[in-house]
Coordinates of C-alpha atoms in Angstrom, one line a residue:
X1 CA 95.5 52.3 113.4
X2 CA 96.9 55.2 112.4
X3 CA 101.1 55.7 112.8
X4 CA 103.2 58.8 113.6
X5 CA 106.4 59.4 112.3
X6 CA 108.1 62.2 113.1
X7 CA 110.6 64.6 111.1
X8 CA 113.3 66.3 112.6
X9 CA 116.8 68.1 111.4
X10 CA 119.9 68.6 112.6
X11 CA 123.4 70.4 112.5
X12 CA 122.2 73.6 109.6
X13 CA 118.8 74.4 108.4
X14 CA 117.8 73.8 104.7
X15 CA 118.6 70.5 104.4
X16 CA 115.4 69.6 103.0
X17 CA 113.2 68.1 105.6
X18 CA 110.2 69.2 103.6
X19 CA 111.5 66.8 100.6
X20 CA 112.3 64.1 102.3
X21 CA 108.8 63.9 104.2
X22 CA 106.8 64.4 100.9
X23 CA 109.1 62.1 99.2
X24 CA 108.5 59.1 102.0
X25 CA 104.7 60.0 101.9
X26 CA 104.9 59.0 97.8
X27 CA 107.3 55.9 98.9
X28 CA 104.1 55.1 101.3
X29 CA 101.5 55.7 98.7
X30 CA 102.6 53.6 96.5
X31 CA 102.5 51.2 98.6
X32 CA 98.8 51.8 98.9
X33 CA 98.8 53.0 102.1
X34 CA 96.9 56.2 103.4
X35 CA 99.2 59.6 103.6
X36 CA 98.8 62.8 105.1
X37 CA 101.6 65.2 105.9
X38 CA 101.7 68.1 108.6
X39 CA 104.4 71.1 109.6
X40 CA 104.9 72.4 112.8
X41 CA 106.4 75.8 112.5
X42 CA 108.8 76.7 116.0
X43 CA 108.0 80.7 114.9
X44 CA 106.1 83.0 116.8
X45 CA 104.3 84.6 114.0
X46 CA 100.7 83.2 113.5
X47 CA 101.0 82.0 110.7
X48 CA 103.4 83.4 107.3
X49 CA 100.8 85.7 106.1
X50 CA 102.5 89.2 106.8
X51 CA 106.1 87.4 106.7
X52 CA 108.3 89.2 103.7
X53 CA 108.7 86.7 101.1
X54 CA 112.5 87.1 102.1
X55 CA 112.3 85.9 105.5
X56 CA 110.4 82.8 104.7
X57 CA 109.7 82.7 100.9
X58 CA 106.8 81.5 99.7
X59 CA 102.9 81.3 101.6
X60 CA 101.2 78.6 100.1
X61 CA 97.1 78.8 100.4
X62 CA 94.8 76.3 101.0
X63 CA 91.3 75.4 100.0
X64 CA 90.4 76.4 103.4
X65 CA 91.5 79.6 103.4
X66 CA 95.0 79.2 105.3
X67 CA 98.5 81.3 104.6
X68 CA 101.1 78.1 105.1
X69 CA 104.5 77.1 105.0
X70 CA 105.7 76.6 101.6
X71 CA 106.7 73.3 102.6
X72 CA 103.1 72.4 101.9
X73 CA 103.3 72.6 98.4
X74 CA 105.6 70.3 98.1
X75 CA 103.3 67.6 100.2
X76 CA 100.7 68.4 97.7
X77 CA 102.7 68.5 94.7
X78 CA 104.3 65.0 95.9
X79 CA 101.0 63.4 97.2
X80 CA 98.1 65.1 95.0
X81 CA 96.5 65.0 99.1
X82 CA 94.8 69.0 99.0
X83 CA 96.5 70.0 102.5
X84 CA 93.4 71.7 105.4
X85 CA 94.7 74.6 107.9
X86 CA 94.9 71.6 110.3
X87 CA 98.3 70.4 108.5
X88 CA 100.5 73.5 109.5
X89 CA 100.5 74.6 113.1
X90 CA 103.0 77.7 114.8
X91 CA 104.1 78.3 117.9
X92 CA 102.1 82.0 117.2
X93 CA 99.1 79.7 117.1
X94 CA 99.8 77.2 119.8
X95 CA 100.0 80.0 122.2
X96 CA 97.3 82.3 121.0
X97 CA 94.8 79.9 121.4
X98 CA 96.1 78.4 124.8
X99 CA 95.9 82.3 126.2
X100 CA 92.6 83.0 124.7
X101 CA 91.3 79.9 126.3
X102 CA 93.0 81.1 129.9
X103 CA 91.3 84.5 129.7
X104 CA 87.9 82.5 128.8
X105 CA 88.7 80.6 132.0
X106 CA 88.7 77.7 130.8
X107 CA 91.5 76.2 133.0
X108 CA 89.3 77.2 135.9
X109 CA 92.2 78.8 137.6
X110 CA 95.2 76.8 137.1
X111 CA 98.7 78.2 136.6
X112 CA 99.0 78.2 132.6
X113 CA 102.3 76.6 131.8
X114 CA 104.5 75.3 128.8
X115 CA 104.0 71.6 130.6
X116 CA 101.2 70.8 130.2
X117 CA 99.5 73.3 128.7
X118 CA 101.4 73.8 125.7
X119 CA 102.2 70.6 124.7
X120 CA 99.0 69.5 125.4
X121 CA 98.3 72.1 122.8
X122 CA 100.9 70.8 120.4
X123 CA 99.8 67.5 120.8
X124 CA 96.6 67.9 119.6
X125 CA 97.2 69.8 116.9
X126 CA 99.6 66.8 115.8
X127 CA 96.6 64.3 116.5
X128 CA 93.7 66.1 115.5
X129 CA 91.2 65.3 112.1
X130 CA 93.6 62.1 111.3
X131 CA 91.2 59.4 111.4
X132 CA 91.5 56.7 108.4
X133 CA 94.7 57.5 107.5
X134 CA 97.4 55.0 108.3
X135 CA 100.6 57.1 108.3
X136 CA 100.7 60.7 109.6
X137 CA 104.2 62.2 108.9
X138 CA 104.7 65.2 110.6
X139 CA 107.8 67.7 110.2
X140 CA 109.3 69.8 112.9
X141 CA 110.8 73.2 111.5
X142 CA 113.9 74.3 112.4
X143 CA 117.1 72.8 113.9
X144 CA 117.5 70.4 116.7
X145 CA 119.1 72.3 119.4
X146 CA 117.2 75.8 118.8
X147 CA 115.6 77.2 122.0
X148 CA 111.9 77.8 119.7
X149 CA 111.5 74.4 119.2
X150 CA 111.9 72.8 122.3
X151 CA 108.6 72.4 123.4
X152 CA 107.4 70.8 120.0
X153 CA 109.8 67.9 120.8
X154 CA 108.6 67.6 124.5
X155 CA 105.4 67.2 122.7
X156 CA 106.6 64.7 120.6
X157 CA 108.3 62.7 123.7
X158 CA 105.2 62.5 125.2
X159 CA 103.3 61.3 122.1
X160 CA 105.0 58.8 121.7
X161 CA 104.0 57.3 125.4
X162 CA 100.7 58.4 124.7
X163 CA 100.4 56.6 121.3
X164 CA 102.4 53.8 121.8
X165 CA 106.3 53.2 120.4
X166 CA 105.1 50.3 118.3
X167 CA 102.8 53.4 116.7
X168 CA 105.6 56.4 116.5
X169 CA 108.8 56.4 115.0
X170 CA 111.5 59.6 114.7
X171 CA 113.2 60.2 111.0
X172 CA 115.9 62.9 111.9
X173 CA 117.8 64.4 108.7
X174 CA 121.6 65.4 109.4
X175 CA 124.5 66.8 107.6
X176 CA 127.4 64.7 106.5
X177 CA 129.9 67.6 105.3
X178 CA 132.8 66.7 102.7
X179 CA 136.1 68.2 104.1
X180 CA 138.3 67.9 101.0
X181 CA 141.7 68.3 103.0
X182 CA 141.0 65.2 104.9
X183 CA 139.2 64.0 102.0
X184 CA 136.5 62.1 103.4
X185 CA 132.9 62.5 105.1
X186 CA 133.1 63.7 108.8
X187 CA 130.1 61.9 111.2
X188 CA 131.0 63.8 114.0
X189 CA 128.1 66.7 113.6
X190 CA 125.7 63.9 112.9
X191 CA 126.8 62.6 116.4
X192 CA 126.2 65.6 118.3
X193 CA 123.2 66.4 116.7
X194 CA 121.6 63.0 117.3
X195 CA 123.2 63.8 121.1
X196 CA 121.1 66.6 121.3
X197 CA 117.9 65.2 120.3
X198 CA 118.5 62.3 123.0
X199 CA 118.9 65.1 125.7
X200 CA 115.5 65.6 124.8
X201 CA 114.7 62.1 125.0
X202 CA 113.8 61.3 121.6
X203 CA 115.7 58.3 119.9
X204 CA 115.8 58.4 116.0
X205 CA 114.8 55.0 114.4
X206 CA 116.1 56.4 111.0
X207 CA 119.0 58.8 110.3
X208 CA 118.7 60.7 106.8
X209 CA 121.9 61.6 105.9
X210 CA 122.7 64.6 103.5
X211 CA 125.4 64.4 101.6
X212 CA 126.9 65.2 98.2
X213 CA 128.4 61.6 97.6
X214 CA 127.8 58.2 98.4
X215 CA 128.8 57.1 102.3
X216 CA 131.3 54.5 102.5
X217 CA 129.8 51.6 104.6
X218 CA 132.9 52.6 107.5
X219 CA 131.6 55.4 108.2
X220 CA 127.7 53.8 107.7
X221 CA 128.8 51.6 110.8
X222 CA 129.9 54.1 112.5
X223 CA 127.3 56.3 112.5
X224 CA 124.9 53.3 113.4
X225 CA 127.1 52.4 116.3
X226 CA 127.5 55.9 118.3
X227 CA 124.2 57.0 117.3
X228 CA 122.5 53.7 118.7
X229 CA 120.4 52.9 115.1
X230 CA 120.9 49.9 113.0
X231 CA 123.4 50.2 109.9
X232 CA 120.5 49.4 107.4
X233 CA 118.4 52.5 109.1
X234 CA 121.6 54.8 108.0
X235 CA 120.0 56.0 104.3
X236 CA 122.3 58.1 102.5
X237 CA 120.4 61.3 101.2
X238 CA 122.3 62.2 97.8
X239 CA 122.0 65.2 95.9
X240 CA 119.9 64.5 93.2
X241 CA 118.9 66.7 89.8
X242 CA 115.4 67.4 90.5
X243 CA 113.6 66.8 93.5
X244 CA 111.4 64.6 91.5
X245 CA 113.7 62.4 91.7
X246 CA 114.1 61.5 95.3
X247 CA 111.3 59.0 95.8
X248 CA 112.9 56.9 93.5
X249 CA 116.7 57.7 95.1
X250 CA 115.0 57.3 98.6
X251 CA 113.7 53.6 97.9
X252 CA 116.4 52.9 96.1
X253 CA 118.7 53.2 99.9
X254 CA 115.8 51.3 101.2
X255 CA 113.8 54.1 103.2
X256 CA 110.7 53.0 102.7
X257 CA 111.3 49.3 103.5
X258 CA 112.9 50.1 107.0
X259 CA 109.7 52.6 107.9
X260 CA 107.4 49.7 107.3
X261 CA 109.9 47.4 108.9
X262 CA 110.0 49.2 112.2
X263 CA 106.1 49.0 112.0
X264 CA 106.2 45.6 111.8
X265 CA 104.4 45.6 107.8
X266 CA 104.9 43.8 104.9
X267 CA 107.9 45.4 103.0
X268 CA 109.6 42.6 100.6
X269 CA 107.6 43.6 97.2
X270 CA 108.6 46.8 95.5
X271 CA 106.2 50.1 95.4
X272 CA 104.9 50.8 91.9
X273 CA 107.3 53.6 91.3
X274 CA 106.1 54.1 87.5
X275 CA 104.7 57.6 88.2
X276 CA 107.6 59.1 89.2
X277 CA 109.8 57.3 86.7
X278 CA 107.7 58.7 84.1
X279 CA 108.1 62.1 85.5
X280 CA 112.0 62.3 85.9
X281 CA 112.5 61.2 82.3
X282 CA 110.7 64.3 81.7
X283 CA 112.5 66.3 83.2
X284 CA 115.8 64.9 81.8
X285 CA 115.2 64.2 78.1
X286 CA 112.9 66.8 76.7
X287 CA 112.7 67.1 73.3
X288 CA 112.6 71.0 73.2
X289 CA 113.0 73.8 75.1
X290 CA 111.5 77.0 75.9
X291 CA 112.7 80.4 77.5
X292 CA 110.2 82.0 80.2
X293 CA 111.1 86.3 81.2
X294 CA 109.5 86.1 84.7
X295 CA 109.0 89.8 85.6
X296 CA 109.0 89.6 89.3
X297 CA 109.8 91.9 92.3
X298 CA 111.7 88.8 94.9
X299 CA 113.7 87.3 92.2
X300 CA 116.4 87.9 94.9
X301 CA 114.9 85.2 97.2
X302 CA 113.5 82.0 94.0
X303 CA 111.9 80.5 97.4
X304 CA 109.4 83.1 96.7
X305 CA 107.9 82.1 94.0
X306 CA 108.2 78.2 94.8
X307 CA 105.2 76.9 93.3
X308 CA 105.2 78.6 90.7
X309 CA 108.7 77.6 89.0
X310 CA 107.3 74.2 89.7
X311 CA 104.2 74.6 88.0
X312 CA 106.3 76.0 85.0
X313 CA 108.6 73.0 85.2
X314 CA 105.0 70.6 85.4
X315 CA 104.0 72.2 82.4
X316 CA 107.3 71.9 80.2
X317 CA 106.9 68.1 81.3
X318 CA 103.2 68.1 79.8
X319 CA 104.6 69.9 76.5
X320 CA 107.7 67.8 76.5
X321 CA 109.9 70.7 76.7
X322 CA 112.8 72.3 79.2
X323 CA 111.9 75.3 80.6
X324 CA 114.4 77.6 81.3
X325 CA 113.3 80.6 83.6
X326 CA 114.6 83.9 83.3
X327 CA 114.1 85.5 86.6
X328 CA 113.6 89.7 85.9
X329 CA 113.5 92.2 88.6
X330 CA 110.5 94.5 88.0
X331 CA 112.3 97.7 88.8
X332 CA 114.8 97.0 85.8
X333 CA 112.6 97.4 83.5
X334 CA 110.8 100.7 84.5
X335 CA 113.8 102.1 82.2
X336 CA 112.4 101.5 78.8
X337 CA 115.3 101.1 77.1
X338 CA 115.8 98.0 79.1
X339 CA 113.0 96.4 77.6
X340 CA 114.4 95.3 74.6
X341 CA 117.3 94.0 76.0
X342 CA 116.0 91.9 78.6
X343 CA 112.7 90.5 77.1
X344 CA 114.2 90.2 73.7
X345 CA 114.2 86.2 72.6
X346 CA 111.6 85.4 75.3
X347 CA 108.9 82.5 74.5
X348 CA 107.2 83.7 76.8
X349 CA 106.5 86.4 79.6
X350 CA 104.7 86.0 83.1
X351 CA 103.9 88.7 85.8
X352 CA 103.5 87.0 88.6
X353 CA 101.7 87.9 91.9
X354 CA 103.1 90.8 94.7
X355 CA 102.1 92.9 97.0
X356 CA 103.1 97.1 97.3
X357 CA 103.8 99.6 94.3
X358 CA 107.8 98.9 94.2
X359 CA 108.2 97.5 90.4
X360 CA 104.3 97.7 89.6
X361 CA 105.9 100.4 86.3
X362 CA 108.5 97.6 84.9
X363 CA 105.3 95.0 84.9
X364 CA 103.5 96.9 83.4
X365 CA 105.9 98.1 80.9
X366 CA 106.5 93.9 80.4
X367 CA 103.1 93.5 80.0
X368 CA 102.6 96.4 76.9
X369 CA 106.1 94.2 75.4
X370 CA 104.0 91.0 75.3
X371 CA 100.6 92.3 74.1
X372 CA 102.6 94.7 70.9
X373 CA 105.1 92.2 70.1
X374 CA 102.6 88.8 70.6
X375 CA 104.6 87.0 72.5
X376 CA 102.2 84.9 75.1
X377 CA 101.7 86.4 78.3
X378 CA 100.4 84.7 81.7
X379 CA 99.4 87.5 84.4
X380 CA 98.7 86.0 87.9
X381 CA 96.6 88.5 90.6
X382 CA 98.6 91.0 90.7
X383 CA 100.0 90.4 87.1
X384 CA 96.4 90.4 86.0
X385 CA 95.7 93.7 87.6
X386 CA 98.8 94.8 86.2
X387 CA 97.2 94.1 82.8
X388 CA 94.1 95.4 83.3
X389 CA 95.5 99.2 84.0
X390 CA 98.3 98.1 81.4
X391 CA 95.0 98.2 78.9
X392 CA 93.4 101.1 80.5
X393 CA 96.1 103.3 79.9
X394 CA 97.5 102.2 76.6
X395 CA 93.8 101.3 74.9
X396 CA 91.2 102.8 76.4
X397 CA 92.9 106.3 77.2
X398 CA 92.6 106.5 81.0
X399 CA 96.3 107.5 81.3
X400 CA 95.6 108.2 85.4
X401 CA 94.6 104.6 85.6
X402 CA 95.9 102.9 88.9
X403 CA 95.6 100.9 91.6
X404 CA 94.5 102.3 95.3
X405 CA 96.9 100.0 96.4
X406 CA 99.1 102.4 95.5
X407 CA 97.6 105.8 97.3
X408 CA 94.7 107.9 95.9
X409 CA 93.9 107.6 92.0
X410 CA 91.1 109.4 89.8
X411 CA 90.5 106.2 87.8
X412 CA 90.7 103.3 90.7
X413 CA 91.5 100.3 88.0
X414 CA 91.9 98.6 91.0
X415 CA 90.4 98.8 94.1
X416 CA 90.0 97.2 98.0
X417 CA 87.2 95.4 98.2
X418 CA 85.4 95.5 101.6
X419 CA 82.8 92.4 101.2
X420 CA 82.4 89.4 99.2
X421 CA 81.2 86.2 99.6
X422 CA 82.3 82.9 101.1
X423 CA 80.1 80.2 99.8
X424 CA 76.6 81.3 102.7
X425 CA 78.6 83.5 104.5
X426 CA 79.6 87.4 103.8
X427 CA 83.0 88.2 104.7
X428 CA 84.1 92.2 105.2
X429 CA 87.5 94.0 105.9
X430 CA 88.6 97.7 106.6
X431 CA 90.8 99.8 105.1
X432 CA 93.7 100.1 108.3
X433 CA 92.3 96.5 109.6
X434 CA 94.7 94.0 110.8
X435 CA 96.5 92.2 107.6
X436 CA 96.5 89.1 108.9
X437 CA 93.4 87.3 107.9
X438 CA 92.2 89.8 106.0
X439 CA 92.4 88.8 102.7
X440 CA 90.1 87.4 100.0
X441 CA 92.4 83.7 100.8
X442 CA 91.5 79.9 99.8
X443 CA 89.4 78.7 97.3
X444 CA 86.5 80.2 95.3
X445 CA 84.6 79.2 92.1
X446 CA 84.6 81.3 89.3
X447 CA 82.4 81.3 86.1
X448 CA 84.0 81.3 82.3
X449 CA 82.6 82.4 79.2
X450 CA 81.7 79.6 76.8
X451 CA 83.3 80.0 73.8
X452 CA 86.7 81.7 75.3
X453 CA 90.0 80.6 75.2
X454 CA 90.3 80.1 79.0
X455 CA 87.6 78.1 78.9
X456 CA 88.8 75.5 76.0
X457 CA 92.0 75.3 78.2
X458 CA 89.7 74.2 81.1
X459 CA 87.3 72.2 79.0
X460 CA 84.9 74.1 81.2
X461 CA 83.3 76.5 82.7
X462 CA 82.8 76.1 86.0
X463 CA 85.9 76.2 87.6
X464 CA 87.5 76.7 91.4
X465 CA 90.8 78.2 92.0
X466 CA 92.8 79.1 94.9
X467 CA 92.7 83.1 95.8
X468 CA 95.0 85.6 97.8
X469 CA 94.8 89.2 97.4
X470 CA 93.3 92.1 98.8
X471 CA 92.2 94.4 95.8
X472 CA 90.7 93.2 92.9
X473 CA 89.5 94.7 89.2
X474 CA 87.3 97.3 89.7
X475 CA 84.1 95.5 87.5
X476 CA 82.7 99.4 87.0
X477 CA 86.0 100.0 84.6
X478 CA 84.8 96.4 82.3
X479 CA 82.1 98.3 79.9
X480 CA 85.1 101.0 79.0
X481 CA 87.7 98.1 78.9
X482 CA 85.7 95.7 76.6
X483 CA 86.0 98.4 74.2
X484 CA 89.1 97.7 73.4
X485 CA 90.2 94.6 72.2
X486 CA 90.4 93.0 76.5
X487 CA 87.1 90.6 77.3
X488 CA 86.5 89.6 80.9
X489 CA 86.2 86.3 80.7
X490 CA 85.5 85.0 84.0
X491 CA 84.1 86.2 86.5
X492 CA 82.9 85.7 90.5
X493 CA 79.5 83.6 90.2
X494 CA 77.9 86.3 91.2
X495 CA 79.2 88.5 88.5
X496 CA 80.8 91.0 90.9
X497 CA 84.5 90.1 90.9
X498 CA 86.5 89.9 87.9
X499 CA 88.7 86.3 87.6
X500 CA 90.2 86.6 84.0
X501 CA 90.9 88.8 80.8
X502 CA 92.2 87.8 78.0
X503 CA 92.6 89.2 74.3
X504 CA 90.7 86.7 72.1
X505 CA 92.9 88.6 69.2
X506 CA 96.6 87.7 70.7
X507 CA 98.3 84.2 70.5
X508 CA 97.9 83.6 73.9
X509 CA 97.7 85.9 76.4
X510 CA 95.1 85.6 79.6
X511 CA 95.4 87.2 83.0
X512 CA 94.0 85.3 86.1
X513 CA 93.0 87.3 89.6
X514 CA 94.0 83.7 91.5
X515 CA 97.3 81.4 91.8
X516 CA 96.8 78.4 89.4
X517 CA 100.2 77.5 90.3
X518 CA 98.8 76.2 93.8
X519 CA 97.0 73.2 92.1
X520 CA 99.9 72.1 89.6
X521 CA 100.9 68.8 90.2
X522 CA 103.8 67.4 88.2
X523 CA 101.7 64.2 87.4
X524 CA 98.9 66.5 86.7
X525 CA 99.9 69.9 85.5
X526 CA 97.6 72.7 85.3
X527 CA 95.8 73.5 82.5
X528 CA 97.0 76.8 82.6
X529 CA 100.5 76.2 82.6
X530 CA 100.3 73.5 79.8
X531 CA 98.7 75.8 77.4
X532 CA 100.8 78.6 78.3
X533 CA 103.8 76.6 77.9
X534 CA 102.3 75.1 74.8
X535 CA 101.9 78.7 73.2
X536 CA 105.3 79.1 74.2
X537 CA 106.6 76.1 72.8
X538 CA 105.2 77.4 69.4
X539 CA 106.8 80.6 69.2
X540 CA 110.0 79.2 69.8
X541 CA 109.2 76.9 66.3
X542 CA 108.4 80.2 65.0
X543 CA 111.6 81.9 65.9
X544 CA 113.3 79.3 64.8
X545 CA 111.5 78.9 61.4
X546 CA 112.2 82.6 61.0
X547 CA 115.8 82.6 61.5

């Protein structure tokens, strides 16, 4: 029998609702029960594909090809469960499938409505490709109270008379703000926001309550008695130093022994919680440090490039080091003379992924600074391609290399690529197509050279890596390239796409076409991001035997 418990927030957004489910979905694994995790999204966009990284941060990719809510990397990174398109559904998607089916006709007539049509819709999306799992936990963006989520908790009301109260439970996280002139914890907004969801008619069995300091148990019992929950079922979410940390916080208020008390299961022995110990001490008492120059273009907006500062932080925990980040805006350093000053004492430098021309100069200008000066360098899709023209220029004297993401070249470095292959099937896009959908997205294998330095990080050479890009490395440029000092080594299986370059005679530096940050888990860091932080690691010894 499989349970439902549902997610919800009140009073602000941001409170971490994506957290707080991953983190209960460890709490249930190790108990050895069967997780999986899904997001509904109350936005009308499809999915977050063509969203600006500022509006929503981060798309996380799947294996299956879907553009997701960044809140899906941290079910991965929490759960090691690989996430299907199933596990994120939008209001954009709800309703473009329930109109294409009216215009099929497949409501043979009826008056297509929000009830039932809709949250039949919503429902089963929620149900759907869940068998042998015991808990489902699914998260409901937004706020309680918003207009665009309405109908997802109408769903949810009705769900739980489909499936049963005995099979369903509600988990909604509130705000408990400090006010330090009355100095003490208000519960009021808690109340009305718990109000609001009973409007709805949905009763929370558990209130998560954010706040930035321990809650007195006068204002625990009060909570419990106007918002109709028992005092135990009032868990006190605490700030906490790294999110890694919050399995361990959230058991230790006794979160995951009321869930499996309200289901009527055994909850008296303690979860084996060694993992995540193991990982926090990690995080807290390295025994080095390193400093990464991130060369970005949405360092405004860190959300952006979520899974990648946690792969970073994964691998400092693998090399038993802190990482500390250095977020640089790209345009900065098309000035040269900024260079120097902002990439000087850097371990390490990594061009991350982007879309659009604005900053593509200051990447590659941080990409010459690694390869001259030997400092290791990690370049990720667009980073790699960024490297590839970076050599083209530099190396192999095609000074007009570019990109044709950029507008018309003479030497297209980098190029759109209209066909490729999807396991049996051929897959094609258009120049002025529709960008949603349209890229090369999801996972693909790729083939390494034996005897490379990619592929003694692996310990392989047959690998499969999560993709999301629209151009790649134009594989006519590799004969001219490999003339210099750059080797392609890895490439599509079919030998049409390149997947990585590196230059065997640096310390470390390798460019990737896909996201390797996607499949870091902090009790399983990627390969990648161990041996980059490892090279890293070492040139900080170096520097330091130096001075």
């Amino acid at each position: 029998m499989t349970r439902f418990v549902f997610v919800t927030g009140g009073v602000v957004s941001s409170l971490g609702k994506g957290i707080a489910s991953a983190a209960l979905a460890a709490l249930l694994q190790a108990r050895g029960h069967k997780v999986r995790i899904r997001k509904l999204d109350p936005y009308l966009n499809v999915d977050p594909g063509t969203m600006s990284p500022y509006q929503h941060g981060e798309v996380f990719i799947t294996d299956d090809g879907a553009e997701t809510d960044l809140d899906l990397g941290h079910y991965e990174r929490f759960t090691g469960e690989h996430a299907r398109r199933s596990d994120n559904t939008t209001t954009g998607r709800i309703y473009s499938n329930v109109i294409a089916r009216e215009r099929r006709g497949d409501y043979l007539g009826a008056t297509v409505q929000v009830i039932p049509h809709i949250t039949d819709a919503i429902k089963e999306a929620v149900v759907s490709d869940t068998d042998g799992y015991d808990f489902v936990l699914v998260e409901i963006g937004g706020t309680v109270g918003d207009i665009e989520s309405l109908p997802f908790l109408e769903a949810i009301r009705q769900l739980r008379n489909d499936l049963g109260h005995e099979n369903t439970m509600c988990v909604h996280l509130t705000l408990l703000p400090y006010i330090p002139s009355a100095g003490e914890l208000k519960t009021k907004p808690t109340q009305h926001s718990v109000k609001e969801l009973q409007n709805v008619g949905l009763q929370p069995q558990i209130l998560l309550c954010r706040s930035d300091r321990p809650i007195p148990q006068t204002e625990r019992q009060k909570i419990a008695s106007f918002c109709n929950v028992r005092p135990e079922a009032v868990i006190a979410a605490l700030d906490v130093d790294t999110i890694y940390a919050c399995p361990i916080a959230y058991h230790e208020q006794g979160m995951d022994r009321e869930v499996l008390r309200y289901f009527g299961l055994p909850h008296d022995t303690a979860p084996d919680l060694s993992r995540w110990e193991k990982i926090v001490r990690g995080v807290r008492e390295p025994k080095g440090e390193v400093r990464i120059g991130i060369v970005g273009k949405y360092t405004a907006l860190l959300d952006s490039y979520k899974s990648l500062a946690e792969a970073l932080l994964h691998g400092g925990i693998a090399q038993d080091v802190r990482v500390h980040m250095n977020w640089i805006d790209a345009e900065t350093l098309e000035d040269p003379t900024q260079l120097e000053n902002q990439l000087r004492g850097m371990d390490g430098i990594l061009v991350p992924g982007g879309f659009g021309e604005r900053g593509s100069e200051g990447k590659i200008n941080a990409v010459r600074y690694a390869r001259e000066n030997r400092i290791p360098f990690l370049g990720i899709c667009f980073g790699m391609q960024m490297a590839v023209i970076e050599c083209a220029r530099s190396l192999a004297g095609l000074k007009k290399a570019s990109s044709t993401e950029f507008g018309p070249t003479e030497e297209p470095l980098v190029g759109l690529m209209t066909e490729w292959a999807r396991g049996t099937e051929l897959l094609r896009r258009r120049e002025g197509g529709d960008l949603g959908g349209t890229m090369r997205v999801g996972a693909y294998p790729a083939k390494l050279v034996e005897g490379s330095r990619v592929a003694a990080i692996y310990g392989k050479t047959d690998i499969r890596e999560r993709h999301r890009h629209r151009w790649e490395v134009n594989v006519h440029y590799r004969e001219v390239l490999e003339k210099t000092s750059l080797r392609f080594s890895g490439m599509s299986p079919d030998g049409v796409l390149p997947e990585v370059v590196e230059y065997p005679d640096h310390p470390w530096f390798i460019g990737v076409q896909y996201h390797p940050e996607l499949l870091s888990k902090p009790f399983d860091p990627h390969p990648l991001f161990s041996g980059f932080i490892g090279a890293a690691k070492k040139e900080h010894q170096t520097r330091e035997d130096k001075a």
